mmCIF file of C-alpha atoms in Angstrom:
data_model
loop_
_atom_site.group_PDB
_atom_site.id
_atom_site.type_symbol
_atom_site.label_atom_id
_atom_site.label_comp_id
_atom_site.label_asym_id
_atom_site.label_seq_id
_atom_site.Cartn_x
_atom_site.Cartn_y
_atom_site.Cartn_z
ATOM 1 C CA MET A 1 0.000 0.000 0.000
ATOM 2 C CA ALA A 2 2.707 2.460 0.984
ATOM 3 C CA GLN A 3 4.358 1.665 -2.345
ATOM 4 C CA ILE A 4 1.531 3.466 -4.153
ATOM 5 C CA GLY A 5 2.405 6.669 -2.346
ATOM 6 C CA LEU A 6 6.053 6.228 -3.233
ATOM 7 C CA TYR A 7 5.454 5.789 -6.953
ATOM 8 C CA ALA A 8 2.532 8.190 -7.412
ATOM 9 C CA VAL A 9 4.535 11.341 -8.155
ATOM 10 C CA PRO A 10 7.195 9.761 -10.408
ATOM 11 C CA VAL A 11 4.558 7.855 -12.403
ATOM 12 C CA PHE A 12 2.391 10.965 -12.752
ATOM 13 C CA LEU A 13 5.394 12.993 -13.940
ATOM 14 C CA LEU A 14 6.517 10.224 -16.273
ATOM 15 C CA SER A 15 3.120 9.936 -17.946
ATOM 16 C CA ILE A 16 3.019 13.711 -18.488
ATOM 17 C CA PHE A 17 6.453 13.769 -20.100
ATOM 18 C CA VAL A 18 5.782 10.688 -22.207
ATOM 19 C CA MET A 19 2.599 12.291 -23.520
ATOM 20 C CA ALA A 20 4.371 15.597 -24.189
ATOM 21 C CA PHE A 21 7.090 13.662 -26.053
ATOM 22 C CA ILE A 22 4.580 11.735 -28.151
ATOM 23 C CA LYS A 23 2.521 14.813 -28.967
ATOM 24 C CA ASN A 24 5.708 16.787 -29.600
ATOM 25 C CA THR A 25 4.535 19.879 -27.696
ATOM 26 C CA ASN A 26 6.850 22.748 -26.736
ATOM 27 C CA ALA A 27 7.095 21.287 -23.250
ATOM 28 C CA PHE A 28 9.729 23.609 -21.849
ATOM 29 C CA ASP A 29 7.976 26.752 -23.095
ATOM 30 C CA ASP A 30 4.730 25.462 -21.622
ATOM 31 C CA PHE A 31 6.498 24.769 -18.347
ATOM 32 C CA VAL A 32 7.967 28.267 -18.095
ATOM 33 C CA GLU A 33 4.645 29.852 -18.985
ATOM 34 C CA GLY A 34 2.814 27.916 -16.262
ATOM 35 C CA ALA A 35 5.600 28.242 -13.693
ATOM 36 C CA LYS A 36 5.523 32.062 -13.846
ATOM 37 C CA GLU A 37 1.959 31.968 -12.608
ATOM 38 C CA GLY A 38 2.875 29.726 -9.673
ATOM 39 C CA LEU A 39 5.677 32.006 -8.573
ATOM 40 C CA GLY A 40 3.406 35.040 -8.636
ATOM 41 C CA THR A 41 0.764 33.223 -6.597
ATOM 42 C CA ALA A 42 3.301 32.143 -3.977
ATOM 43 C CA ALA A 43 4.626 35.686 -3.594
ATOM 44 C CA SER A 44 1.130 37.095 -3.125
ATOM 45 C CA LEU A 45 0.423 34.536 -0.384
ATOM 46 C CA LEU A 46 3.346 35.599 1.793
ATOM 47 C CA PRO A 47 1.628 38.319 3.883
ATOM 48 C CA ASN A 48 -1.410 36.108 4.522
ATOM 49 C CA LEU A 49 0.710 33.215 5.711
ATOM 50 C CA VAL A 50 2.971 35.314 7.948
ATOM 51 C CA GLY A 51 -0.071 36.870 9.621
ATOM 52 C CA MET A 52 -1.898 33.607 10.138
ATOM 53 C CA ILE A 53 1.063 31.496 11.268
ATOM 54 C CA VAL A 54 2.290 34.077 13.795
ATOM 55 C CA GLY A 55 -1.261 34.264 15.185
ATOM 56 C CA VAL A 56 -1.475 30.500 15.589
ATOM 57 C CA LYS A 57 1.994 30.341 17.185
ATOM 58 C CA VAL A 58 1.202 33.071 19.716
ATOM 59 C CA PHE A 59 -2.058 31.360 20.627
ATOM 60 C CA LEU A 60 -0.371 27.995 21.132
ATOM 61 C CA ALA A 61 2.644 29.435 22.985
ATOM 62 C CA SER A 62 0.413 30.934 25.678
ATOM 63 C CA GLY A 63 -0.379 27.420 26.885
ATOM 64 C CA ILE A 64 -4.094 28.103 27.042
ATOM 65 C CA LEU A 65 -4.961 24.848 25.297
ATOM 66 C CA ASP A 66 -3.631 22.787 28.205
ATOM 67 C CA SER A 67 -5.694 24.809 30.658
ATOM 68 C CA ILE A 68 -8.849 24.443 28.567
ATOM 69 C CA SER A 69 -8.502 20.689 28.345
ATOM 70 C CA ALA A 70 -7.799 20.461 32.091
ATOM 71 C CA MET A 71 -10.912 22.534 32.725
ATOM 72 C CA LEU A 72 -13.113 20.403 30.494
ATOM 73 C CA ASP A 73 -11.719 17.159 31.890
ATOM 74 C CA PRO A 74 -14.748 16.217 34.047
ATOM 75 C CA LEU A 75 -17.167 17.016 31.230
ATOM 76 C CA LEU A 76 -15.261 15.058 28.593
ATOM 77 C CA SER A 77 -14.618 11.980 30.671
ATOM 78 C CA ARG A 78 -18.363 11.762 31.256
ATOM 79 C CA ILE A 79 -18.865 11.198 27.503
ATOM 80 C CA ASN A 80 -15.906 8.824 27.479
ATOM 81 C CA LEU A 81 -13.655 11.126 25.492
ATOM 82 C CA HIS A 82 -10.115 11.448 26.740
ATOM 83 C CA PRO A 83 -9.452 15.120 27.605
ATOM 84 C CA GLN A 84 -6.129 15.046 25.784
ATOM 85 C CA LEU A 85 -8.012 14.615 22.521
ATOM 86 C CA LEU A 86 -9.573 18.072 22.813
ATOM 87 C CA PRO A 87 -6.381 20.036 22.053
ATOM 88 C CA LEU A 88 -5.924 17.768 19.032
ATOM 89 C CA MET A 89 -9.351 18.764 17.731
ATOM 90 C CA ILE A 90 -8.631 22.461 18.284
ATOM 91 C CA LEU A 91 -5.168 22.201 16.725
ATOM 92 C CA ARG A 92 -6.302 20.233 13.682
ATOM 93 C CA PRO A 93 -7.770 23.098 11.616
ATOM 94 C CA LEU A 94 -5.099 25.570 12.802
ATOM 95 C CA SER A 95 -1.762 23.926 12.169
ATOM 96 C CA GLY A 96 -0.780 20.779 10.282
ATOM 97 C CA SER A 97 2.671 20.391 11.821
ATOM 98 C CA ALA A 98 1.435 21.071 15.373
ATOM 99 C CA THR A 99 -1.271 18.430 14.908
ATOM 100 C CA VAL A 100 1.184 15.824 13.690
ATOM 101 C CA GLY A 101 3.451 16.631 16.619
ATOM 102 C CA TYR A 102 0.647 16.454 19.164
ATOM 103 C CA ALA A 103 -0.887 13.291 17.674
ATOM 104 C CA SER A 104 2.436 11.461 17.681
ATOM 105 C CA GLU A 105 2.959 12.509 21.302
ATOM 106 C CA LEU A 106 -0.442 11.017 22.218
ATOM 107 C CA ILE A 107 0.435 7.833 20.317
ATOM 108 C CA ASN A 108 3.760 7.745 22.114
ATOM 109 C CA ILE A 109 2.251 8.168 25.604
ATOM 110 C CA HIS A 110 -0.786 5.920 25.258
ATOM 111 C CA GLY A 111 0.573 3.478 22.701
ATOM 112 C CA PRO A 112 -0.491 3.178 19.040
ATOM 113 C CA ASP A 113 -2.960 0.363 19.747
ATOM 114 C CA SER A 114 -4.722 2.092 22.649
ATOM 115 C CA LEU A 115 -8.105 3.749 22.259
ATOM 116 C CA VAL A 116 -6.597 7.237 22.541
ATOM 117 C CA GLY A 117 -3.807 6.337 20.106
ATOM 118 C CA ARG A 118 -6.269 5.057 17.551
ATOM 119 C CA LEU A 119 -8.656 7.978 17.972
ATOM 120 C CA ALA A 120 -5.754 10.408 17.573
ATOM 121 C CA SER A 121 -4.661 8.585 14.407
ATOM 122 C CA VAL A 122 -8.113 8.632 12.834
ATOM 123 C CA MET A 123 -8.850 12.240 13.821
ATOM 124 C CA GLN A 124 -5.521 13.450 12.460
ATOM 125 C CA ALA A 125 -5.905 11.650 9.148
ATOM 126 C CA SER A 126 -9.579 12.226 8.406
ATOM 127 C CA SER A 127 -9.484 16.016 8.372
ATOM 128 C CA ASP A 128 -7.157 18.731 7.163
ATOM 129 C CA THR A 129 -5.711 22.129 8.075
ATOM 130 C CA THR A 130 -8.868 24.083 7.297
ATOM 131 C CA ILE A 131 -7.622 27.573 8.250
ATOM 132 C CA TYR A 132 -4.491 27.136 6.141
ATOM 133 C CA ILE A 133 -6.466 25.853 3.144
ATOM 134 C CA ILE A 134 -8.908 28.751 3.352
ATOM 135 C CA THR A 135 -6.054 31.257 3.693
ATOM 136 C CA VAL A 136 -4.173 29.864 0.700
ATOM 137 C CA TYR A 137 -7.056 29.078 -1.666
ATOM 138 C CA PHE A 138 -9.056 32.227 -1.093
ATOM 139 C CA ALA A 139 -6.092 34.611 -0.893
ATOM 140 C CA ALA A 140 -4.717 33.198 -4.151
ATOM 141 C CA VAL A 141 -7.759 34.504 -6.031
ATOM 142 C CA GLY A 142 -7.735 37.775 -4.085
ATOM 143 C CA LEU A 143 -11.003 37.143 -2.269
ATOM 144 C CA LYS A 144 -11.339 39.260 0.838
ATOM 145 C CA GLU A 145 -14.817 38.123 1.598
ATOM 146 C CA MET A 146 -14.631 34.514 2.786
ATOM 147 C CA LYS A 147 -18.164 34.536 4.141
ATOM 148 C CA HIS A 148 -19.257 30.980 4.787
ATOM 149 C CA ALA A 149 -15.891 29.345 4.037
ATOM 150 C CA LEU A 150 -14.832 29.043 7.651
ATOM 151 C CA LYS A 151 -18.209 27.810 8.824
ATOM 152 C CA LEU A 152 -18.347 25.116 6.136
ATOM 153 C CA GLY A 153 -14.751 24.049 6.683
ATOM 154 C CA LEU A 154 -15.019 23.812 10.455
ATOM 155 C CA ILE A 155 -18.363 22.012 10.385
ATOM 156 C CA THR A 156 -16.858 19.433 8.014
ATOM 157 C CA ASP A 157 -14.031 19.015 10.549
ATOM 158 C CA LEU A 158 -16.564 18.506 13.345
ATOM 159 C CA PHE A 159 -18.300 15.840 11.259
ATOM 160 C CA ALA A 160 -14.915 14.156 10.795
ATOM 161 C CA PHE A 161 -14.171 14.113 14.549
ATOM 162 C CA GLY A 162 -17.598 12.717 15.409
ATOM 163 C CA LEU A 163 -17.257 10.093 12.688
ATOM 164 C CA ALA A 164 -13.755 9.221 13.926
ATOM 165 C CA ILE A 165 -15.223 8.276 17.308
ATOM 166 C CA VAL A 166 -17.944 6.252 15.590
ATOM 167 C CA ALA A 167 -15.432 4.572 13.265
ATOM 168 C CA VAL A 168 -13.012 3.552 16.010
ATOM 169 C CA SER A 169 -15.758 2.010 18.125
ATOM 170 C CA LEU A 170 -17.137 0.325 15.023
ATOM 171 C CA PHE A 171 -13.918 -1.184 13.691
ATOM 172 C CA PHE A 172 -12.107 -2.098 16.919
ATOM 173 C CA MET B 1 -15.276 35.506 10.419
ATOM 174 C CA ILE B 2 -11.645 34.732 9.608
ATOM 175 C CA HIS B 3 -10.842 38.272 10.766
ATOM 176 C CA LYS B 4 -12.368 37.556 14.153
ATOM 177 C CA ILE B 5 -10.554 34.235 14.474
ATOM 178 C CA TRP B 6 -7.269 35.906 13.632
ATOM 179 C CA ILE B 7 -7.728 38.704 16.162
ATOM 180 C CA THR B 8 -8.948 36.216 18.782
ATOM 181 C CA LEU B 9 -5.778 34.160 18.387
ATOM 182 C CA PHE B 10 -3.688 37.187 19.347
ATOM 183 C CA LEU B 11 -6.031 38.592 21.989
ATOM 184 C CA VAL B 12 -6.448 35.323 23.844
ATOM 185 C CA GLY B 13 -2.841 34.226 23.389
ATOM 186 C CA ILE B 14 -1.284 37.478 24.614
ATOM 187 C CA ALA B 15 -3.778 38.109 27.413
ATOM 188 C CA TYR B 16 -3.447 34.575 28.760
ATOM 189 C CA SER B 17 0.351 34.618 28.697
ATOM 190 C CA ILE B 18 0.418 37.960 30.554
ATOM 191 C CA VAL B 19 -1.915 36.536 33.211
ATOM 192 C CA THR B 20 0.108 33.349 33.615
ATOM 193 C CA GLY B 21 3.472 35.091 33.350
ATOM 194 C CA THR B 22 4.620 33.209 30.249
ATOM 195 C CA VAL B 23 4.974 36.328 28.151
ATOM 196 C CA ILE B 24 8.474 35.298 27.065
ATOM 197 C CA ASN B 25 6.830 32.550 25.000
ATOM 198 C CA VAL B 26 4.865 35.145 23.053
ATOM 199 C CA ASN B 27 8.041 37.006 22.145
ATOM 200 C CA GLN B 28 9.595 33.793 20.917
ATOM 201 C CA ALA B 29 6.419 32.774 19.092
ATOM 202 C CA VAL B 30 6.321 36.008 17.079
ATOM 203 C CA VAL B 31 9.869 35.498 15.815
ATOM 204 C CA ALA B 32 9.481 31.756 15.306
ATOM 205 C CA GLY B 33 6.105 32.136 13.589
ATOM 206 C CA ALA B 34 7.390 34.724 11.131
ATOM 207 C CA ARG B 35 10.425 32.565 10.382
ATOM 208 C CA ASP B 36 8.276 29.449 9.931
ATOM 209 C CA ALA B 37 6.000 31.328 7.550
ATOM 210 C CA ILE B 38 8.930 32.458 5.419
ATOM 211 C CA SER B 39 10.487 28.995 5.254
ATOM 212 C CA LEU B 40 7.055 27.549 4.437
ATOM 213 C CA ILE B 41 6.592 30.066 1.628
ATOM 214 C CA ILE B 42 10.044 29.226 0.230
ATOM 215 C CA THR B 43 9.056 25.566 -0.012
ATOM 216 C CA LEU B 44 5.593 26.453 -1.232
ATOM 217 C CA ALA B 45 6.972 28.832 -3.871
ATOM 218 C CA GLY B 46 9.247 26.121 -5.234
ATOM 219 C CA VAL B 47 6.476 23.546 -5.231
ATOM 220 C CA LEU B 48 3.886 25.898 -6.723
ATOM 221 C CA THR B 49 6.250 27.133 -9.425
ATOM 222 C CA PHE B 50 7.307 23.638 -10.435
ATOM 223 C CA TRP B 51 3.841 22.081 -10.374
ATOM 224 C CA THR B 52 1.976 24.906 -12.114
ATOM 225 C CA GLY B 53 4.665 24.596 -14.790
ATOM 226 C CA VAL B 54 4.233 20.834 -15.047
ATOM 227 C CA LEU B 55 0.448 21.215 -15.049
ATOM 228 C CA GLN B 56 0.706 23.484 -18.063
ATOM 229 C CA VAL B 57 2.839 20.843 -19.828
ATOM 230 C CA ALA B 58 0.223 18.216 -18.886
ATOM 231 C CA ASN B 59 -2.540 20.496 -20.067
ATOM 232 C CA LYS B 60 -0.957 21.090 -23.481
ATOM 233 C CA ALA B 61 -0.104 17.390 -23.866
ATOM 234 C CA GLY B 62 -3.712 16.358 -23.223
ATOM 235 C CA VAL B 63 -3.032 14.469 -19.985
ATOM 236 C CA LEU B 64 -5.460 16.575 -17.948
ATOM 237 C CA ARG B 65 -8.163 16.083 -20.563
ATOM 238 C CA GLY B 66 -7.666 12.341 -20.293
ATOM 239 C CA MET B 67 -8.081 12.379 -16.519
ATOM 240 C CA GLU B 68 -11.061 14.669 -16.863
ATOM 241 C CA LYS B 69 -12.720 12.210 -19.197
ATOM 242 C CA ALA B 70 -12.088 9.281 -16.865
ATOM 243 C CA LEU B 71 -13.559 10.997 -13.813
ATOM 244 C CA ARG B 72 -16.377 12.873 -15.560
ATOM 245 C CA PRO B 73 -19.274 11.058 -13.802
ATOM 246 C CA LEU B 74 -17.866 11.801 -10.349
ATOM 247 C CA ILE B 75 -17.130 15.460 -11.119
ATOM 248 C CA ARG B 76 -20.595 15.868 -12.592
ATOM 249 C CA LEU B 77 -22.087 14.480 -9.398
ATOM 250 C CA ILE B 78 -20.093 16.839 -7.167
ATOM 251 C CA TYR B 79 -20.263 19.919 -9.398
ATOM 252 C CA PRO B 80 -23.624 19.504 -11.180
ATOM 253 C CA LYS B 81 -23.980 23.180 -12.137
ATOM 254 C CA LEU B 82 -20.747 23.427 -14.128
ATOM 255 C CA GLY B 83 -21.111 22.976 -17.871
ATOM 256 C CA PRO B 84 -19.017 20.217 -19.488
ATOM 257 C CA GLY B 85 -16.796 22.831 -21.134
ATOM 258 C CA HIS B 86 -15.957 24.723 -17.957
ATOM 259 C CA PRO B 87 -12.179 25.337 -17.839
ATOM 260 C CA ALA B 88 -12.049 24.596 -14.085
ATOM 261 C CA ILE B 89 -13.041 20.943 -14.527
ATOM 262 C CA LYS B 90 -9.615 19.629 -15.470
ATOM 263 C CA TYR B 91 -8.080 21.248 -12.388
ATOM 264 C CA LEU B 92 -10.910 20.072 -10.149
ATOM 265 C CA THR B 93 -10.195 16.564 -11.439
ATOM 266 C CA THR B 94 -6.439 16.734 -10.855
ATOM 267 C CA ASN B 95 -7.048 18.268 -7.427
ATOM 268 C CA MET B 96 -9.281 15.344 -6.492
ATOM 269 C CA VAL B 97 -6.838 12.765 -7.819
ATOM 270 C CA SER B 98 -3.867 14.317 -6.018
ATOM 271 C CA ASN B 99 -5.818 14.403 -2.754
ATOM 272 C CA LEU B 100 -6.758 10.738 -3.173
ATOM 273 C CA PHE B 101 -3.116 9.802 -3.562
ATOM 274 C CA GLY B 102 -2.017 12.078 -0.739
ATOM 275 C CA LEU B 103 0.002 14.385 -2.983
ATOM 276 C CA GLY B 104 -0.414 17.626 -1.044
ATOM 277 C CA ASN B 105 2.221 19.297 -3.228
ATOM 278 C CA VAL B 106 0.103 18.767 -6.321
ATOM 279 C CA ALA B 107 -3.232 19.374 -4.620
ATOM 280 C CA THR B 108 -2.461 22.990 -3.676
ATOM 281 C CA PRO B 109 -1.460 24.249 -7.156
ATOM 282 C CA THR B 110 -4.365 22.427 -8.828
ATOM 283 C CA GLY B 111 -6.800 23.717 -6.206
ATOM 284 C CA ILE B 112 -5.595 27.289 -6.734
ATOM 285 C CA LYS B 113 -5.851 26.941 -10.529
ATOM 286 C CA ALA B 114 -9.381 25.600 -10.153
ATOM 287 C CA MET B 115 -10.278 28.524 -7.858
ATOM 288 C CA LYS B 116 -9.010 30.977 -10.479
ATOM 289 C CA GLU B 117 -11.035 29.356 -13.259
ATOM 290 C CA LEU B 118 -14.136 29.248 -11.061
ATOM 291 C CA GLN B 119 -13.690 32.932 -10.269
ATOM 292 C CA ALA B 120 -13.240 33.815 -13.951
ATOM 293 C CA THR B 121 -16.783 32.732 -14.866
ATOM 294 C CA SER B 122 -18.403 33.995 -11.681
ATOM 295 C CA PRO B 123 -21.123 36.627 -12.103
ATOM 296 C CA ASP B 124 -19.549 38.568 -9.207
ATOM 297 C CA PRO B 125 -15.782 37.868 -8.883
ATOM 298 C CA SER B 126 -15.617 39.601 -5.492
ATOM 299 C CA LYS B 127 -17.724 36.860 -3.910
ATOM 300 C CA PRO B 128 -16.983 33.140 -3.523
ATOM 301 C CA THR B 129 -19.243 30.929 -5.612
ATOM 302 C CA PHE B 130 -21.058 27.713 -4.759
ATOM 303 C CA GLU B 131 -18.384 25.634 -6.508
ATOM 304 C CA MET B 132 -15.572 27.377 -4.643
ATOM 305 C CA TYR B 133 -17.134 26.305 -1.361
ATOM 306 C CA THR B 134 -17.581 22.776 -2.711
ATOM 307 C CA LEU B 135 -13.887 22.657 -3.623
ATOM 308 C CA LEU B 136 -13.052 23.891 -0.137
ATOM 309 C CA VAL B 137 -15.105 21.167 1.559
ATOM 310 C CA MET B 138 -13.534 18.572 -0.733
ATOM 311 C CA ASN B 139 -10.098 19.701 0.439
ATOM 312 C CA THR B 140 -10.693 20.339 4.146
ATOM 313 C CA ALA B 141 -12.012 16.826 4.665
ATOM 314 C CA GLY B 142 -8.615 15.497 3.623
ATOM 315 C CA PHE B 143 -9.992 12.382 1.937
ATOM 316 C CA THR B 144 -7.030 10.240 0.951
ATOM 317 C CA LEU B 145 -6.569 6.586 0.041
ATOM 318 C CA ILE B 146 -3.266 6.131 1.863
ATOM 319 C CA PRO B 147 -2.767 8.347 4.933
ATOM 320 C CA THR B 148 1.013 7.905 4.868
ATOM 321 C CA THR B 149 1.897 10.357 7.673
ATOM 322 C CA ILE B 150 -0.129 8.671 10.391
ATOM 323 C CA ILE B 151 0.807 5.152 9.282
ATOM 324 C CA GLY B 152 4.453 6.217 9.438
ATOM 325 C CA ILE B 153 4.050 7.602 12.962
ATOM 326 C CA ARG B 154 2.240 4.468 14.161
ATOM 327 C CA ALA B 155 4.943 2.287 12.651
ATOM 328 C CA GLY B 156 7.534 4.408 14.443
ATOM 329 C CA TYR B 157 5.891 3.608 17.788
ATOM 330 C CA GLN B 158 5.733 -0.129 17.067
ATOM 331 C CA ALA B 159 2.034 -0.552 16.376
ATOM 332 C CA ALA B 160 1.057 -4.204 15.949
ATOM 333 C CA ASN B 161 -0.356 -3.300 12.566
ATOM 334 C CA PRO B 162 0.341 0.356 11.707
ATOM 335 C CA ALA B 163 -2.186 0.385 8.866
ATOM 336 C CA ASP B 164 -5.111 -1.099 10.813
ATOM 337 C CA VAL B 165 -6.576 2.405 11.129
ATOM 338 C CA LEU B 166 -6.952 2.599 7.358
ATOM 339 C CA MET B 167 -10.593 1.514 7.162
ATOM 340 C CA PRO B 168 -11.771 3.751 10.034
ATOM 341 C CA ILE B 169 -9.944 6.692 8.410
ATOM 342 C CA LEU B 170 -11.506 6.039 5.009
ATOM 343 C CA PHE B 171 -14.896 5.735 6.670
ATOM 344 C CA ALA B 172 -14.540 8.891 8.779
ATOM 345 C CA SER B 173 -13.092 11.123 6.059
ATOM 346 C CA GLY B 174 -15.370 9.745 3.313
ATOM 347 C CA ALA B 175 -18.506 10.187 5.378
ATOM 348 C CA SER B 176 -17.404 13.650 6.537
ATOM 349 C CA VAL B 177 -17.012 14.746 2.892
ATOM 350 C CA ILE B 178 -20.532 13.542 2.163
ATOM 351 C CA LEU B 179 -21.990 15.188 5.277
ATOM 352 C CA GLY B 180 -19.977 18.375 4.640
ATOM 353 C CA LEU B 181 -21.211 18.562 1.045
ATOM 354 C CA ALA B 182 -24.796 17.901 2.135
ATOM 355 C CA PHE B 183 -24.573 20.659 4.738
ATOM 356 C CA HIS B 184 -23.020 23.005 2.159
ATOM 357 C CA GLN B 185 -25.784 22.178 -0.327
ATOM 358 C CA ILE B 186 -28.524 23.141 2.136
ATOM 359 C CA TYR B 187 -26.742 26.051 3.782
ATOM 360 C CA SER B 188 -25.515 27.701 0.583
ATOM 361 C CA SER B 189 -28.913 27.412 -1.113
ATOM 362 C CA LEU B 190 -30.513 29.056 1.911
ATOM 363 C CA LYS B 191 -27.926 31.848 1.801
ATOM 364 C CA GLY B 192 -28.393 32.283 -1.950
ATOM 365 C CA VAL B 193 -24.764 31.641 -2.927
ATOM 366 C CA THR B 194 -24.456 31.969 -6.707
ATOM 367 C CA SER B 195 -22.900 29.348 -8.963
ATOM 368 C CA SER B 196 -19.848 29.872 -11.169
ATOM 369 C CA GLY B 197 -22.206 29.138 -14.040
ATOM 370 C CA LYS B 198 -21.948 26.748 -16.915
ATOM 371 C CA GLY B 199 -18.852 28.354 -18.363
ATOM 372 C CA PRO B 200 -18.118 28.758 -22.065
ATOM 373 C CA LYS B 201 -20.143 26.737 -24.543
ATOM 374 C CA LEU B 202 -18.361 23.885 -26.247
ATOM 375 C CA GLY B 203 -17.281 24.239 -29.850
ATOM 376 C CA ARG B 204 -18.687 21.648 -32.229
ATOM 377 C CA ARG B 205 -15.479 19.640 -32.452
ATOM 378 C CA GLN B 206 -15.072 19.488 -28.672
ATOM 379 C CA ALA B 207 -18.705 18.524 -28.223
ATOM 380 C CA ILE B 208 -18.197 15.537 -30.512
ATOM 381 C CA TRP B 209 -14.974 14.570 -28.746
ATOM 382 C CA ARG B 210 -16.652 14.671 -25.363
ATOM 383 C CA LYS B 211 -19.261 12.137 -26.375
#
């Protein structure tokens, strides 16, 4: 299975270049033309990313997440949800690298085959960094008005977390 | 709403660290965050430049059209309001395929290209369209066939079977896409979000080819 991931990019690239060779297109000119657009997009994203990432870092550095999960401990354990999973759910839409770090720490502490370890695995993998995706996708087309984007993205994340709990109890 | 979230991050973070006396962490976080953002953008710029270039090669060589043809039924189901000749479709297709195979580096450039094409045919380019939100939900759910990162981590901590979470992950992310899209369908219709429209009409030759 992991082999598919390994070969996906090279095979995709190979098929593109084989086709370009067969069709005898001006591949390098096409490449340069397309690449210019990508560079421009990346440059225009810089201010958005600096603003958002510094905000997330400051929020996380204050240590408030630990306090929140400690506070909600009695409430969460009543519904059989380990309190240490709450920071994971808050981190998930904010920061991809922080989530991976936190999830692997949970897996390390509780063990990969524990309930918490499995829940952390499924929650991490079945959703994505919503805030980052919104920032990048909407800023790239110069949209200032994001309107419902955040609501839709975060609700989809909530669905994913709920379904992760269902899935783990269903499959294990 | 993103404005409020952004301000809240700072307000809460700074206020809480002043109260708890961990204000030194905020100083470090500002520097570290700015540095992280720049190093992320350097990687992203390289990746975006390379892949938008390659995508153009693929586009001109007909590879994207081939993928588009193969996945037409699925795209039609998810984006029913787009006409068959809409220029965004080939990027929506490649975005979906790269997400399925966990190729985040390809997903971002294709997603951005699709956004641009969806904006180009929008009746009001200053507002997001129905299809833009759909694309967003498709991406935030992170539906992927092989979640390599988490399997790698689990293997690193000696899981009995690192990939035994595969089915639950497919179930949770697949069902969350469906629920997310259903919610979007209802919510966006209630809010009167406009569609990107059918896009340009097909020429006669293309219309024949697409049959």
